[in-house]
Amino acid sequence: MKILHTSDWHLGRTLHKVDLHAHQAAFLDWLVDLVQAEQVDVVVIPGDVYDRAVPAVSSVTLLDGALARLADTGATVVLTSGNHDSPERLGFGRSLMRSGIHLLTDVPGIEHPVSVEDEHGEVLFFGLPYLEPDRARTELVGDDDAPLARSHEAVTRVALDRVRERAATRPDARTVVLAHTFVTGGDASDSERDLSVGGVDSVPAGVLGGIDYLALGHLHGCQDLTRLVGAPAWYSGSPLAFSFSEKNHRKSVLLVDLGEPGTAAEVRRIQTPVPRPLTELRGTLAEILARADEHGGDWVKAVVTDPARPAHLQEQLREAFPHLLLTEYAPEGREAREGTPVVRREQNPLEVMDEFLAHVTGAAPTAAEHDVLDRAYTAVRRQQEAS
């Protein structure tokens, strides 16, 4: 059976205020073509389909069209909700969904897998939506039972125990579990929402074993956690980068070949299309501008290190890099200053301005800078005296 694993689409997300809708639509077009070309049997999407619990109409329309086209390829689609999705909104109308599309977004659905047959028999697809501990710790126990411990580990352990118990009733079937969670040992980036509860944000890898393939969602970098989990376990990662911490990621989807029972799943990474690279440039303004020919078409983060802040910094950078997203001024060669200057009533205003400039820039004002402050202060005083 051919399974395509993709997750964390975050439809509706922006990148430093740049609308990614067109790039996300292009990825979904590419994905549908890939599913058709590879004759994929099942597409699994373990959560964070949307970026917000209440998505924009354009994002809902984009998802609706993508699911319909995926179903038209003949593939079965299994989708769960993530921590960015609202399980109730994402799962609305699931009973009316067309054949081949399965939305597994609630806790009771954990024990009701999607069954797909191939030449080797039955494969059971279990969906674990994102399990918010404060909510799931009561939903996963009986009415008369005490709530579970308030942790990701506790709720995930019980949920997977239920999956294994259900799978044990069909011993000849292979099992695939979609889980949206942070597994201990995975590499995070700056763009995932913090899941911390009680100071702990992850689930120990050992909780997740005993599955033929574990399709993970939440972390945005593609990574293999098989050694940690003790069974085939992968994050597909997000198809697009959502922060500069992901600039070195190779964005991918995973093509999983699930063979006959008792054989290990084979996983192949397929790189997703990159709309434009993310590049961080660090150096003096002159050094950064000298690289415009090489990186003029990239999304750029510029870290400028000149000892004195260059004049018209943003204007010069934007002219050289039309897709500049972020600028940081980090002067080098200045002594770090501790504490905040205290302004005394008896101080000369020019002295206060000099101290402020030194505190902000990390260096005493130059003669030219002091002269600018002096002239500005003198002009303001004359205006006040004349009024």
Short mmCIF file of C-alpha atoms in Angstrom, two decimals:
data_model
loop_
_atom_site.label_atom_id
_atom_site.label_comp_id
_atom_site.label_asym_id
_atom_site.label_seq_id
_atom_site.Cartn_x
_atom_site.Cartn_y
_atom_site.Cartn_z
CA MET A 1 0.00 0.00 0.00
CA LYS A 2 1.28 3.46 -0.93
CA ILE A 3 0.66 6.09 1.73
CA LEU A 4 1.47 9.76 1.32
CA HIS A 5 2.17 11.53 4.63
CA THR A 6 1.92 15.34 4.76
CA SER A 7 0.99 17.67 7.60
CA ASP A 8 1.09 21.19 9.04
CA TRP A 9 -0.25 23.02 6.00
CA HIS A 10 -1.28 26.00 8.17
CA LEU A 11 -3.62 27.36 5.52
CA GLY A 12 -4.05 31.08 6.12
CA ARG A 13 -0.59 31.61 7.59
CA THR A 14 1.58 34.60 6.73
CA LEU A 15 5.37 34.92 6.75
CA HIS A 16 6.30 38.24 8.36
CA LYS A 17 3.06 39.72 6.95
CA VAL A 18 3.54 38.20 3.48
CA ASP A 19 0.38 36.38 2.39
CA LEU A 20 1.24 32.76 1.56
CA HIS A 21 -2.15 31.82 0.06
CA ALA A 22 -0.89 31.63 -3.54
CA HIS A 23 2.12 29.52 -2.50
CA GLN A 24 -0.07 27.18 -0.47
CA ALA A 25 -2.42 26.80 -3.44
CA ALA A 26 0.57 25.97 -5.66
CA PHE A 27 1.71 23.32 -3.16
CA LEU A 28 -1.74 21.70 -3.14
CA ASP A 29 -1.81 21.63 -6.95
CA TRP A 30 1.59 19.92 -6.88
CA LEU A 31 0.40 17.49 -4.20
CA VAL A 32 -2.67 16.39 -6.18
CA ASP A 33 -0.49 15.79 -9.25
CA LEU A 34 1.97 13.77 -7.14
CA VAL A 35 -0.77 11.60 -5.63
CA GLN A 36 -2.04 10.85 -9.11
CA ALA A 37 1.40 10.22 -10.62
CA GLU A 38 2.50 7.90 -7.78
CA GLN A 39 -0.89 6.14 -7.65
CA VAL A 40 -1.11 6.76 -3.92
CA ASP A 41 -3.69 4.68 -2.07
CA VAL A 42 -4.07 6.75 1.11
CA VAL A 43 -3.19 10.35 1.99
CA VAL A 44 -2.70 10.97 5.74
CA ILE A 45 -2.69 14.49 7.20
CA PRO A 46 -2.02 14.56 10.97
CA GLY A 47 -3.21 18.01 11.87
CA ASP A 48 -2.70 21.77 11.65
CA VAL A 49 -4.47 21.95 8.34
CA TYR A 50 -5.53 25.50 9.17
CA ASP A 51 -3.43 28.11 10.95
CA ARG A 52 -6.31 29.44 13.05
CA ALA A 53 -9.26 27.89 14.84
CA VAL A 54 -11.56 30.18 12.83
CA PRO A 55 -10.02 30.14 9.35
CA ALA A 56 -10.63 32.69 6.64
CA VAL A 57 -13.15 31.83 3.91
CA SER A 58 -10.32 31.70 1.37
CA SER A 59 -8.56 29.01 3.45
CA VAL A 60 -11.75 26.96 3.83
CA THR A 61 -12.33 27.15 0.09
CA LEU A 62 -8.74 26.10 -0.59
CA LEU A 63 -9.02 23.05 1.67
CA ASP A 64 -12.42 22.09 0.27
CA GLY A 65 -11.09 22.09 -3.28
CA ALA A 66 -7.92 20.20 -2.35
CA LEU A 67 -9.79 17.41 -0.55
CA ALA A 68 -12.21 17.02 -3.44
CA ARG A 69 -9.40 16.76 -5.98
CA LEU A 70 -7.47 14.30 -3.81
CA ALA A 71 -10.57 12.13 -3.55
CA ASP A 72 -11.00 12.32 -7.34
CA THR A 73 -7.60 10.65 -7.77
CA GLY A 74 -9.08 7.55 -6.13
CA ALA A 75 -7.02 7.93 -2.95
CA THR A 76 -8.54 7.65 0.51
CA VAL A 77 -7.89 10.78 2.61
CA VAL A 78 -7.55 10.53 6.41
CA LEU A 79 -7.21 13.81 8.29
CA THR A 80 -6.97 14.73 11.97
CA SER A 81 -7.01 18.09 13.76
CA GLY A 82 -3.96 19.77 15.28
CA ASN A 83 -3.45 22.33 18.01
CA HIS A 84 -4.07 25.19 15.55
CA ASP A 85 -7.33 23.67 14.27
CA SER A 86 -10.68 23.73 15.97
CA PRO A 87 -11.68 20.04 16.03
CA GLU A 88 -15.38 20.94 16.07
CA ARG A 89 -15.14 23.30 13.09
CA LEU A 90 -12.74 21.13 11.10
CA GLY A 91 -14.88 18.05 11.76
CA PHE A 92 -18.19 19.73 10.95
CA GLY A 93 -20.14 17.78 8.33
CA ARG A 94 -17.85 14.74 8.45
CA SER A 95 -20.87 12.42 8.33
CA LEU A 96 -21.86 14.07 5.05
CA MET A 97 -18.39 13.99 3.51
CA ARG A 98 -18.02 12.32 0.15
CA SER A 99 -16.72 8.77 0.01
CA GLY A 100 -12.98 8.55 0.56
CA ILE A 101 -12.58 11.55 2.88
CA HIS A 102 -12.39 10.81 6.62
CA LEU A 103 -12.09 13.53 9.28
CA LEU A 104 -11.01 12.03 12.60
CA THR A 105 -11.22 15.03 14.90
CA ASP A 106 -12.79 13.90 18.19
CA VAL A 107 -11.77 11.71 21.11
CA PRO A 108 -14.47 9.02 20.62
CA GLY A 109 -13.22 8.59 17.05
CA ILE A 110 -9.88 7.32 18.35
CA GLU A 111 -11.35 3.81 18.65
CA HIS A 112 -12.97 3.84 15.18
CA PRO A 113 -10.28 3.41 12.53
CA VAL A 114 -10.61 3.83 8.79
CA SER A 115 -10.10 0.42 7.15
CA VAL A 116 -8.42 0.18 3.75
CA GLU A 117 -7.68 -3.12 1.97
CA ASP A 118 -4.73 -4.03 -0.24
CA GLU A 119 -3.34 -7.29 -1.60
CA HIS A 120 -1.88 -8.14 1.81
CA GLY A 121 -5.09 -7.58 3.75
CA GLU A 122 -6.44 -4.82 5.96
CA VAL A 123 -4.74 -1.63 7.12
CA LEU A 124 -6.33 0.26 10.02
CA PHE A 125 -5.81 4.04 10.12
CA PHE A 126 -6.32 5.46 13.62
CA GLY A 127 -6.51 9.22 14.11
CA LEU A 128 -5.34 10.93 17.29
CA PRO A 129 -6.33 14.59 17.09
CA TYR A 130 -4.33 17.01 19.18
CA LEU A 131 -5.15 15.98 22.76
CA GLU A 132 -5.32 19.11 24.91
CA PRO A 133 -4.52 17.68 28.37
CA ASP A 134 -6.95 19.88 30.30
CA ARG A 135 -9.78 18.62 28.12
CA ALA A 136 -8.70 15.09 27.18
CA ARG A 137 -7.91 14.05 30.77
CA THR A 138 -11.66 13.87 31.45
CA GLU A 139 -12.80 12.80 27.97
CA LEU A 140 -10.59 9.70 28.02
CA VAL A 141 -12.04 8.30 31.28
CA GLY A 142 -15.47 7.15 32.36
CA ASP A 143 -17.97 9.44 34.06
CA ASP A 144 -17.23 7.97 37.48
CA ASP A 145 -13.45 7.79 37.07
CA ALA A 146 -10.91 10.30 38.30
CA PRO A 147 -9.34 12.53 35.64
CA LEU A 148 -5.97 11.53 34.22
CA ALA A 149 -2.81 13.37 35.21
CA ARG A 150 -2.57 16.81 33.64
CA SER A 151 0.10 16.00 31.06
CA HIS A 152 0.60 15.19 27.39
CA GLU A 153 2.14 11.87 28.35
CA ALA A 154 -0.86 10.73 30.39
CA VAL A 155 -3.52 11.47 27.78
CA THR A 156 -1.44 10.16 24.87
CA ARG A 157 -0.58 6.95 26.70
CA VAL A 158 -4.26 6.18 27.41
CA ALA A 159 -5.31 7.09 23.86
CA LEU A 160 -2.70 4.77 22.34
CA ASP A 161 -3.60 2.00 24.77
CA ARG A 162 -7.13 2.20 23.37
CA VAL A 163 -5.76 2.05 19.84
CA ARG A 164 -3.68 -1.04 20.62
CA GLU A 165 -6.61 -2.75 22.33
CA ARG A 166 -8.79 -2.14 19.30
CA ALA A 167 -6.05 -3.28 16.90
CA ALA A 168 -5.59 -6.47 18.94
CA THR A 169 -9.13 -7.53 18.00
CA ARG A 170 -7.95 -7.70 14.36
CA PRO A 171 -4.50 -9.28 14.72
CA ASP A 172 -3.96 -9.77 10.99
CA ALA A 173 -4.37 -6.06 10.23
CA ARG A 174 -1.51 -3.58 9.99
CA THR A 175 -1.87 -0.31 11.86
CA VAL A 176 -1.12 3.30 10.96
CA VAL A 177 -1.61 6.02 13.59
CA LEU A 178 -1.89 9.73 12.84
CA ALA A 179 -0.82 11.72 15.91
CA HIS A 180 -0.43 15.46 16.36
CA THR A 181 2.01 15.85 19.23
CA PHE A 182 5.55 16.84 20.22
CA VAL A 183 7.65 13.71 20.74
CA THR A 184 10.62 14.08 23.09
CA GLY A 185 13.79 14.13 21.01
CA GLY A 186 12.22 15.87 18.02
CA ASP A 187 13.79 19.08 16.69
CA ALA A 188 11.53 22.10 17.04
CA SER A 189 11.65 25.47 15.25
CA ASP A 190 10.45 28.97 16.16
CA SER A 191 7.15 28.65 14.31
CA GLU A 192 5.39 25.88 16.26
CA ARG A 193 2.97 27.01 18.94
CA ASP A 194 4.12 26.12 22.46
CA LEU A 195 2.27 23.12 23.90
CA SER A 196 3.58 23.39 27.46
CA VAL A 197 1.31 22.17 30.22
CA GLY A 198 2.77 22.21 33.70
CA GLY A 199 6.16 23.05 32.20
CA VAL A 200 6.23 19.95 29.95
CA ASP A 201 5.43 20.16 26.24
CA SER A 202 6.34 16.71 24.91
CA VAL A 203 5.49 13.00 25.01
CA PRO A 204 8.25 10.43 25.73
CA ALA A 205 9.04 8.46 22.58
CA GLY A 206 8.58 5.11 24.33
CA VAL A 207 4.84 5.77 24.73
CA LEU A 208 4.34 5.56 20.96
CA GLY A 209 5.72 2.14 19.98
CA GLY A 210 3.94 -0.94 18.67
CA ILE A 211 2.59 0.64 15.46
CA ASP A 212 3.39 -0.33 11.86
CA TYR A 213 3.72 3.35 10.89
CA LEU A 214 3.35 6.46 13.05
CA ALA A 215 2.49 9.56 10.99
CA LEU A 216 3.38 12.53 13.17
CA GLY A 217 2.35 16.16 12.91
CA HIS A 218 3.27 19.38 14.75
CA LEU A 219 7.03 19.83 14.21
CA HIS A 220 7.82 21.69 11.00
CA GLY A 221 11.08 19.95 10.11
CA CYS A 222 10.95 16.59 8.34
CA GLN A 223 12.58 14.03 10.67
CA ASP A 224 12.83 10.32 11.36
CA LEU A 225 12.16 9.32 14.99
CA THR A 226 12.13 5.57 14.35
CA ARG A 227 15.11 4.87 16.61
CA LEU A 228 13.60 6.82 19.48
CA VAL A 229 10.11 5.33 19.17
CA GLY A 230 11.17 1.77 18.36
CA ALA A 231 8.80 1.58 15.37
CA PRO A 232 8.60 3.47 12.04
CA ALA A 233 7.79 7.06 13.09
CA TRP A 234 8.23 10.22 11.03
CA TYR A 235 7.33 13.90 11.02
CA SER A 236 6.70 14.96 7.45
CA GLY A 237 7.14 18.59 8.48
CA SER A 238 5.40 21.58 6.94
CA PRO A 239 5.45 21.99 3.15
CA LEU A 240 6.50 25.65 3.43
CA ALA A 241 8.79 27.51 5.83
CA PHE A 242 7.04 29.75 8.35
CA SER A 243 10.06 31.34 10.07
CA PHE A 244 13.74 31.99 9.45
CA SER A 245 14.57 29.21 11.92
CA GLU A 246 13.44 26.87 9.10
CA LYS A 247 15.75 28.35 6.46
CA ASN A 248 17.88 25.19 6.33
CA HIS A 249 14.96 22.72 6.25
CA ARG A 250 14.45 20.51 3.22
CA LYS A 251 10.67 20.72 3.04
CA SER A 252 9.17 17.37 2.10
CA VAL A 253 6.26 15.00 1.94
CA LEU A 254 6.78 11.31 2.68
CA LEU A 255 5.86 8.40 0.43
CA VAL A 256 5.44 5.32 2.62
CA ASP A 257 5.39 1.83 1.15
CA LEU A 258 3.62 -0.43 3.64
CA GLY A 259 4.29 -4.03 2.64
CA GLU A 260 2.98 -7.32 3.92
CA PRO A 261 2.57 -7.89 7.67
CA GLY A 262 5.85 -8.29 9.50
CA THR A 263 7.92 -6.18 7.08
CA ALA A 264 9.18 -2.71 7.90
CA ALA A 265 7.64 0.28 6.16
CA GLU A 266 9.85 1.93 3.54
CA VAL A 267 9.86 5.73 3.58
CA ARG A 268 10.94 8.02 0.74
CA ARG A 269 11.25 11.78 1.07
CA ILE A 270 9.99 13.91 -1.81
CA GLN A 271 10.95 17.58 -1.74
CA THR A 272 8.12 20.10 -2.02
CA PRO A 273 8.36 23.10 -4.35
CA VAL A 274 10.02 26.13 -2.73
CA PRO A 275 8.43 29.47 -3.75
CA ARG A 276 11.63 31.36 -2.87
CA PRO A 277 14.52 30.54 -0.51
CA LEU A 278 14.83 32.03 2.98
CA THR A 279 18.23 33.63 3.46
CA GLU A 280 19.80 35.31 6.48
CA LEU A 281 22.58 37.76 5.63
CA ARG A 282 24.85 39.09 8.37
CA GLY A 283 27.53 41.75 8.05
CA THR A 284 28.02 45.44 7.49
CA LEU A 285 25.53 47.14 5.21
CA ALA A 286 28.13 47.26 2.44
CA GLU A 287 28.84 43.54 2.80
CA ILE A 288 25.15 42.68 2.68
CA LEU A 289 24.43 44.91 -0.32
CA ALA A 290 27.32 43.26 -2.18
CA ARG A 291 25.34 39.99 -2.14
CA ALA A 292 22.25 41.41 -3.85
CA ASP A 293 23.01 39.71 -7.17
CA GLU A 294 23.13 36.33 -5.42
CA HIS A 295 20.10 36.72 -3.13
CA GLY A 296 17.99 39.48 -4.70
CA GLY A 297 15.14 37.05 -5.34
CA ASP A 298 15.13 35.48 -1.86
CA TRP A 299 13.09 36.23 1.22
CA VAL A 300 15.79 37.96 3.25
CA LYS A 301 16.56 38.63 6.90
CA ALA A 302 19.34 41.21 7.15
CA VAL A 303 21.42 41.47 10.33
CA VAL A 304 23.42 44.70 10.02
CA THR A 305 26.58 44.94 12.15
CA ASP A 306 27.98 48.43 11.37
CA PRO A 307 29.28 50.14 14.56
CA ALA A 308 27.05 53.14 13.75
CA ARG A 309 23.58 52.69 12.33
CA PRO A 310 23.75 53.49 8.60
CA ALA A 311 21.55 56.27 7.29
CA HIS A 312 18.50 55.23 5.28
CA LEU A 313 19.12 51.62 6.24
CA GLN A 314 15.71 50.19 5.30
CA GLU A 315 15.54 52.12 2.04
CA GLN A 316 18.92 50.83 0.87
CA LEU A 317 18.11 47.25 1.83
CA ARG A 318 14.68 47.27 0.17
CA GLU A 319 16.10 48.65 -3.05
CA ALA A 320 18.62 45.78 -3.20
CA PHE A 321 16.32 43.07 -1.83
CA PRO A 322 12.69 43.49 -2.99
CA HIS A 323 11.60 40.58 -0.79
CA LEU A 324 13.25 41.81 2.42
CA LEU A 325 11.18 40.54 5.36
CA LEU A 326 13.18 41.36 8.47
CA THR A 327 15.96 43.74 9.48
CA GLU A 328 17.97 43.59 12.71
CA TYR A 329 20.60 46.08 13.78
CA ALA A 330 23.29 44.30 15.84
CA PRO A 331 26.36 46.55 16.02
CA GLU A 332 29.66 44.81 16.57
CA GLY A 333 32.72 46.19 18.34
CA ARG A 334 30.83 48.09 21.03
CA GLU A 335 30.98 47.51 24.73
CA ALA A 336 27.79 46.17 26.21
CA ARG A 337 26.15 48.47 28.75
CA GLU A 338 24.31 47.19 31.75
CA GLY A 339 21.26 48.84 33.27
CA THR A 340 19.15 51.76 32.11
CA PRO A 341 20.39 55.36 32.50
CA VAL A 342 18.67 57.35 35.21
CA VAL A 343 17.55 60.86 34.25
CA ARG A 344 18.01 63.49 36.96
CA ARG A 345 15.97 66.70 37.01
CA GLU A 346 19.06 68.91 37.17
CA GLN A 347 20.68 67.32 34.09
CA ASN A 348 21.28 69.28 30.94
CA PRO A 349 18.81 68.05 28.25
CA LEU A 350 21.67 67.65 25.77
CA GLU A 351 23.47 65.42 28.25
CA VAL A 352 20.30 63.31 28.61
CA MET A 353 20.04 62.94 24.83
CA ASP A 354 23.69 61.96 24.56
CA GLU A 355 23.21 59.31 27.26
CA PHE A 356 20.08 57.98 25.56
CA LEU A 357 21.84 57.68 22.20
CA ALA A 358 24.77 55.92 23.85
CA HIS A 359 22.39 53.51 25.63
CA VAL A 360 20.52 52.65 22.43
CA THR A 361 23.51 52.33 20.08
CA GLY A 362 26.14 51.08 22.53
CA ALA A 363 28.61 53.89 21.76
CA ALA A 364 29.07 57.52 22.73
CA PRO A 365 27.69 59.94 20.14
CA THR A 366 30.13 61.17 17.52
CA ALA A 367 30.77 64.88 17.14
CA ALA A 368 28.43 64.97 14.14
CA GLU A 369 25.66 63.18 16.03
CA HIS A 370 26.06 65.52 19.03
CA ASP A 371 25.86 68.49 16.66
CA VAL A 372 22.56 67.22 15.21
CA LEU A 373 21.10 66.85 18.71
CA ASP A 374 22.37 70.28 19.70
CA ARG A 375 20.80 71.98 16.68
CA ALA A 376 17.50 70.12 17.17
CA TYR A 377 17.37 71.03 20.85
CA THR A 378 18.20 74.69 20.12
CA ALA A 379 15.46 74.89 17.48
CA VAL A 380 12.86 73.45 19.85
CA ARG A 381 13.88 75.88 22.64
CA ARG A 382 13.61 78.88 20.32
CA GLN A 383 10.18 77.74 19.16
CA GLN A 384 8.99 77.35 22.75
CA GLU A 385 10.36 80.76 23.76
CA ALA A 386 8.69 82.41 20.79
CA SER A 387 5.25 80.92 21.48
#
